[in-house]
């Protein structure tokens, strides 16, 4: 088990946003966390990446307890988040944005850039353009690429499909699938339950801060409760 979250609680003042959540991710796995707006998905990611404190419970990464580790130390351990809403440097070129991802770990990123360009040819085509001039879906791929340049051991994706047109959503999920095939371990947080569960090995459903279901992605897509509440079927 690469990531083991056990009985995790998190609060905003008196709001109990995460209620004894448990979740695991194995090496190489693609795990989806789905739920409605305000269910606590982002809070789980923020607590996991260390930007919001856990009230109780434990987070283990590669066997090590990281529950109280500072956020930047978790990044150094390889827990890398692609933030909701991208946050690229718009005036900088695509390639400069990608290089920034490698900044923390130092060294020469040339090889990684070439690998990334092979995986996402659109990045190579657009490498000299200001990132801010790309379409929403392409910017999201730049954000993904930038996170990959940090060589994550687990990639945390926060609603990558948010605000994108259906065609671009398909493009993003295709990109996530390609990353998984390359062996990247991924925790994918999504409101778009159908698209996320369709590509996930396993999934968790969160409702008002509580994980209420977990199973394989395929089984959850078939689950009556999921179909009614999240797939509109
Ligand atoms: P979304 O899809 O909108 O991002 P979410 O599932 O990620 O939703 P969270 O953002 O984790 O949900 O929110 C969980 C609960 O915590 C909600 O009730 C929300 O109102 C509350 N909450 C989130 N951030 C804060 C904050 N900074 N201060 C107070 N309450 C917050």
Short mmCIF file of C-alpha atoms and ligand atoms in Angstrom, two decimals:
data_model
loop_
_atom_site.label_atom_id
_atom_site.label_comp_id
_atom_site.label_asym_id
_atom_site.label_seq_id
_atom_site.Cartn_x
_atom_site.Cartn_y
_atom_site.Cartn_z
CA UNK A 1 0.00 0.00 0.00
CA UNK A 2 1.49 3.33 -1.03
CA UNK A 3 -1.07 5.59 0.62
CA UNK A 4 -3.15 4.69 3.67
CA UNK A 5 -5.62 7.17 5.11
CA UNK A 6 -7.25 5.88 8.29
CA UNK A 7 -10.04 7.48 10.31
CA UNK A 8 -9.15 10.96 9.13
CA UNK A 9 -11.05 13.91 10.61
CA UNK A 10 -10.79 17.52 9.53
CA UNK A 11 -12.59 20.67 10.65
CA UNK A 12 -13.07 24.29 9.61
CA UNK A 13 -13.85 25.83 12.99
CA UNK A 14 -16.94 23.95 14.13
CA UNK A 15 -17.70 22.54 10.68
CA UNK A 16 -16.81 18.84 10.65
CA UNK A 17 -15.80 18.61 6.98
CA UNK A 18 -14.18 15.16 7.00
CA UNK A 19 -15.63 12.44 9.21
CA UNK A 20 -13.39 9.49 9.93
CA UNK A 21 -12.47 8.97 6.29
CA UNK A 22 -10.44 5.90 5.31
CA UNK A 23 -9.00 5.36 1.86
CA UNK A 24 -6.07 3.49 0.32
CA UNK A 25 -4.11 3.73 -2.90
CA UNK A 26 -1.73 1.02 -4.12
CA UNK A 27 1.30 1.67 -6.26
CA UNK A 28 0.23 2.08 -9.90
CA UNK A 29 -3.44 2.33 -9.06
CA UNK A 30 -5.94 4.93 -10.29
CA UNK A 31 -8.39 5.65 -7.49
CA UNK A 32 -11.35 8.00 -7.88
CA UNK A 33 -13.02 9.94 -5.08
CA UNK A 34 -16.44 11.14 -6.21
CA UNK A 35 -19.15 13.17 -4.52
CA UNK A 36 -21.35 16.22 -4.85
CA UNK A 37 -20.40 19.83 -4.45
CA UNK A 38 -19.36 20.46 -0.83
CA UNK A 39 -19.12 16.78 0.11
CA UNK A 40 -15.54 17.14 1.34
CA UNK A 41 -13.46 16.00 -1.62
CA UNK A 42 -11.22 19.05 -1.69
CA UNK A 43 -10.88 18.93 2.10
CA UNK A 44 -9.59 15.35 1.88
CA UNK A 45 -6.99 16.41 -0.69
CA UNK A 46 -5.99 19.49 1.33
CA UNK A 47 -5.58 17.40 4.47
CA UNK A 48 -3.62 14.81 2.53
CA UNK A 49 -1.27 17.38 0.99
CA UNK A 50 -0.85 19.10 4.36
CA UNK A 51 -2.26 22.53 3.58
CA UNK A 52 -5.11 21.88 6.04
CA UNK A 53 -4.50 20.12 9.38
CA UNK A 54 -6.06 16.81 10.37
CA UNK A 55 -7.93 16.91 13.67
CA UNK A 56 -7.36 13.18 14.18
CA UNK A 57 -6.68 10.00 12.26
CA UNK A 58 -3.56 9.02 10.35
CA UNK A 59 -2.06 9.35 6.89
CA UNK A 60 0.66 6.87 6.01
CA UNK A 61 2.75 7.16 2.88
CA UNK A 62 4.97 4.24 1.94
CA UNK A 63 4.62 3.00 5.51
CA UNK A 64 5.68 6.28 7.10
CA UNK A 65 3.27 8.34 9.23
CA UNK A 66 3.08 11.76 7.55
CA UNK A 67 -0.04 13.08 9.34
CA UNK A 68 1.89 15.95 10.94
CA UNK A 69 4.48 16.50 8.21
CA UNK A 70 4.63 20.01 6.70
CA UNK A 71 3.17 20.43 3.20
CA UNK A 72 6.50 21.10 1.43
CA UNK A 73 8.02 17.98 3.01
CA UNK A 74 5.14 15.92 1.61
CA UNK A 75 5.84 17.32 -1.86
CA UNK A 76 9.47 16.31 -1.40
CA UNK A 77 8.25 12.79 -0.52
CA UNK A 78 6.45 12.72 -3.87
CA UNK A 79 2.87 13.69 -3.00
CA UNK A 80 2.14 16.19 -5.75
CA UNK A 81 -1.15 17.95 -6.30
CA UNK A 82 -2.52 19.45 -9.50
CA UNK A 83 -4.66 22.25 -8.12
CA UNK A 84 -8.25 22.92 -9.11
CA UNK A 85 -8.25 25.81 -11.58
CA UNK A 86 -4.77 25.20 -12.97
CA UNK A 87 -2.79 28.22 -11.67
CA UNK A 88 -0.33 28.49 -14.54
CA UNK A 89 1.90 31.48 -15.23
CA UNK A 90 -0.05 32.83 -18.19
CA UNK A 91 2.54 35.10 -19.80
CA UNK A 92 5.30 32.45 -19.57
CA UNK A 93 5.67 29.87 -22.31
CA UNK A 94 4.32 26.36 -21.96
CA UNK A 95 7.86 25.00 -21.68
CA UNK A 96 8.83 27.50 -18.96
CA UNK A 97 5.76 26.44 -17.01
CA UNK A 98 6.78 22.80 -17.38
CA UNK A 99 10.35 23.54 -16.27
CA UNK A 100 9.00 25.22 -13.16
CA UNK A 101 7.56 21.86 -12.14
CA UNK A 102 11.05 20.39 -12.04
CA UNK A 103 12.49 23.33 -10.13
CA UNK A 104 12.11 21.82 -6.67
CA UNK A 105 13.99 18.63 -7.36
CA UNK A 106 16.82 20.34 -9.26
CA UNK A 107 18.91 18.52 -11.87
CA UNK A 108 18.43 18.64 -15.62
CA UNK A 109 14.85 18.18 -16.77
CA UNK A 110 15.62 17.70 -20.50
CA UNK A 111 14.95 13.96 -20.53
CA UNK A 112 11.70 14.37 -18.61
CA UNK A 113 10.58 17.09 -20.99
CA UNK A 114 11.16 14.78 -23.95
CA UNK A 115 9.17 12.00 -22.25
CA UNK A 116 6.36 14.41 -21.52
CA UNK A 117 6.32 15.67 -25.12
CA UNK A 118 6.08 12.08 -26.35
CA UNK A 119 3.16 11.44 -24.00
CA UNK A 120 1.33 14.69 -24.80
CA UNK A 121 2.35 15.88 -28.29
CA UNK A 122 0.17 18.98 -27.92
CA UNK A 123 2.65 20.28 -25.34
CA UNK A 124 5.47 20.05 -27.84
CA UNK A 125 3.47 21.82 -30.53
CA UNK A 126 2.63 24.66 -28.11
CA UNK A 127 5.92 24.75 -26.19
CA UNK A 128 6.87 28.33 -27.21
CA UNK A 129 3.41 29.85 -26.76
CA UNK A 130 2.37 31.79 -23.66
CA UNK A 131 0.42 29.31 -21.51
CA UNK A 132 -2.39 31.83 -21.08
CA UNK A 133 -3.22 31.70 -24.80
CA UNK A 134 -4.07 27.96 -24.75
CA UNK A 135 -7.59 26.57 -24.49
CA UNK A 136 -8.92 25.48 -21.10
CA UNK A 137 -8.32 21.79 -21.81
CA UNK A 138 -4.81 22.41 -23.07
CA UNK A 139 -4.00 24.52 -20.01
CA UNK A 140 -5.19 21.67 -17.84
CA UNK A 141 -2.79 19.36 -19.69
CA UNK A 142 0.03 21.87 -19.06
CA UNK A 143 -0.88 21.82 -15.36
CA UNK A 144 -0.77 18.01 -15.41
CA UNK A 145 2.56 18.10 -17.22
CA UNK A 146 4.02 20.58 -14.75
CA UNK A 147 3.04 18.30 -11.86
CA UNK A 148 4.61 15.31 -13.65
CA UNK A 149 7.89 17.20 -14.00
CA UNK A 150 8.12 17.03 -10.19
CA UNK A 151 8.28 13.21 -10.54
CA UNK A 152 5.35 12.42 -8.25
CA UNK A 153 5.03 9.08 -6.48
CA UNK A 154 1.33 9.82 -6.21
CA UNK A 155 -0.45 12.44 -8.28
CA UNK A 156 -3.44 14.17 -6.68
CA UNK A 157 -5.88 15.52 -9.25
CA UNK A 158 -8.53 17.97 -8.08
CA UNK A 159 -11.48 18.14 -10.49
CA UNK A 160 -9.48 18.26 -13.72
CA UNK A 161 -12.68 18.37 -15.79
CA UNK A 162 -14.15 21.37 -14.01
CA UNK A 163 -15.43 24.09 -16.30
CA UNK A 164 -14.46 22.27 -19.49
CA UNK A 165 -16.61 21.58 -22.54
CA UNK A 166 -17.52 17.87 -23.03
CA UNK A 167 -14.98 17.34 -25.79
CA UNK A 168 -12.18 18.71 -23.62
CA UNK A 169 -13.38 16.62 -20.68
CA UNK A 170 -12.87 13.54 -22.86
CA UNK A 171 -9.39 14.81 -23.72
CA UNK A 172 -8.46 15.23 -20.06
CA UNK A 173 -9.71 11.80 -19.02
CA UNK A 174 -7.86 10.31 -21.94
CA UNK A 175 -4.70 12.05 -20.69
CA UNK A 176 -5.25 10.70 -17.16
CA UNK A 177 -5.67 7.21 -18.56
CA UNK A 178 -2.44 7.53 -20.52
CA UNK A 179 -0.63 8.53 -17.32
CA UNK A 180 -1.98 5.51 -15.55
CA UNK A 181 -0.78 3.24 -18.35
CA UNK A 182 2.66 4.80 -17.94
CA UNK A 183 2.57 3.61 -14.32
CA UNK A 184 1.69 6.84 -12.51
CA UNK A 185 -0.22 6.35 -9.24
CA UNK A 186 -3.23 8.67 -9.21
CA UNK A 187 -5.88 9.84 -6.76
CA UNK A 188 -8.53 11.55 -8.86
CA UNK A 189 -11.15 13.76 -7.21
CA UNK A 190 -14.19 14.44 -9.38
CA UNK A 191 -17.77 15.61 -9.45
CA UNK A 192 -18.01 13.98 -12.86
CA UNK A 193 -18.63 10.54 -11.34
CA UNK A 194 -19.30 8.73 -14.60
CA UNK A 195 -16.09 9.74 -16.35
CA UNK A 196 -13.98 9.20 -13.23
CA UNK A 197 -15.37 5.76 -12.29
CA UNK A 198 -15.14 4.61 -15.90
CA UNK A 199 -11.33 4.90 -15.85
CA UNK A 200 -10.69 4.13 -12.16
CA UNK A 201 -9.47 0.81 -10.78
CA UNK A 202 -11.33 1.57 -7.55
CA UNK A 203 -13.56 4.36 -6.34
CA UNK A 204 -14.86 5.94 -3.15
CA UNK A 205 -18.09 7.90 -2.75
CA UNK A 206 -18.14 10.73 -0.21
CA UNK A 207 -21.31 12.36 1.17
CA UNK A 208 -21.31 15.21 3.71
CA UNK A 209 -17.78 14.38 4.83
CA UNK A 210 -18.29 10.64 5.11
CA UNK A 211 -17.12 7.88 2.80
CA UNK A 212 -20.28 5.88 2.24
CA UNK A 213 -19.24 3.42 -0.48
CA UNK A 214 -16.10 1.94 -1.95
CA UNK A 215 -15.64 -0.69 -4.61
CA UNK A 216 -14.09 -1.21 -8.04
CA UNK A 217 -14.87 1.54 -10.54
CA UNK A 218 -16.96 -0.89 -12.60
CA UNK A 219 -19.00 -2.08 -9.61
CA UNK A 220 -19.73 1.49 -8.52
CA UNK A 221 -20.91 2.38 -12.02
CA UNK A 222 -23.35 -0.51 -11.64
CA UNK A 223 -24.38 0.36 -8.10
CA UNK A 224 -28.05 1.41 -7.82
CA UNK A 225 -27.37 4.15 -5.27
CA UNK A 226 -24.55 5.60 -7.37
CA UNK A 227 -26.62 5.41 -10.53
CA UNK A 228 -29.49 7.33 -8.93
CA UNK A 229 -27.53 9.92 -6.98
CA UNK A 230 -24.60 10.60 -9.30
CA UNK A 231 -25.28 9.33 -12.76
CA UNK A 232 -28.86 10.57 -13.10
CA UNK A 233 -30.04 7.11 -14.19
P1 LIG B 1 -16.35 21.17 -4.31
O1 LIG B 1 -16.68 20.21 -5.37
O2 LIG B 1 -17.24 22.37 -4.28
O3 LIG B 1 -14.90 21.54 -4.24
P2 LIG B 1 -15.89 19.45 -2.10
O4 LIG B 1 -16.51 18.10 -2.12
O5 LIG B 1 -14.48 19.55 -2.50
O6 LIG B 1 -16.75 20.43 -2.97
P3 LIG B 1 -15.11 20.81 0.26
O7 LIG B 1 -14.65 22.03 -0.45
O8 LIG B 1 -14.10 19.89 0.79
O9 LIG B 1 -16.12 20.00 -0.65
O10 LIG B 1 -16.07 21.30 1.43
C1 LIG B 1 -16.55 20.43 2.46
C2 LIG B 1 -17.32 21.25 3.50
O11 LIG B 1 -16.43 22.13 4.18
C3 LIG B 1 -18.41 22.13 2.93
O12 LIG B 1 -19.48 22.12 3.84
C4 LIG B 1 -17.78 23.49 2.84
O13 LIG B 1 -18.75 24.50 2.97
C5 LIG B 1 -16.84 23.48 4.04
N1 LIG B 1 -15.65 24.29 3.79
C6 LIG B 1 -14.73 24.12 2.80
N2 LIG B 1 -13.73 25.02 2.89
C7 LIG B 1 -14.03 25.80 3.96
C8 LIG B 1 -13.40 26.92 4.59
N3 LIG B 1 -12.24 27.41 4.14
N4 LIG B 1 -13.99 27.46 5.69
C9 LIG B 1 -15.16 26.95 6.15
N5 LIG B 1 -15.80 25.90 5.62
C10 LIG B 1 -15.25 25.34 4.55
#
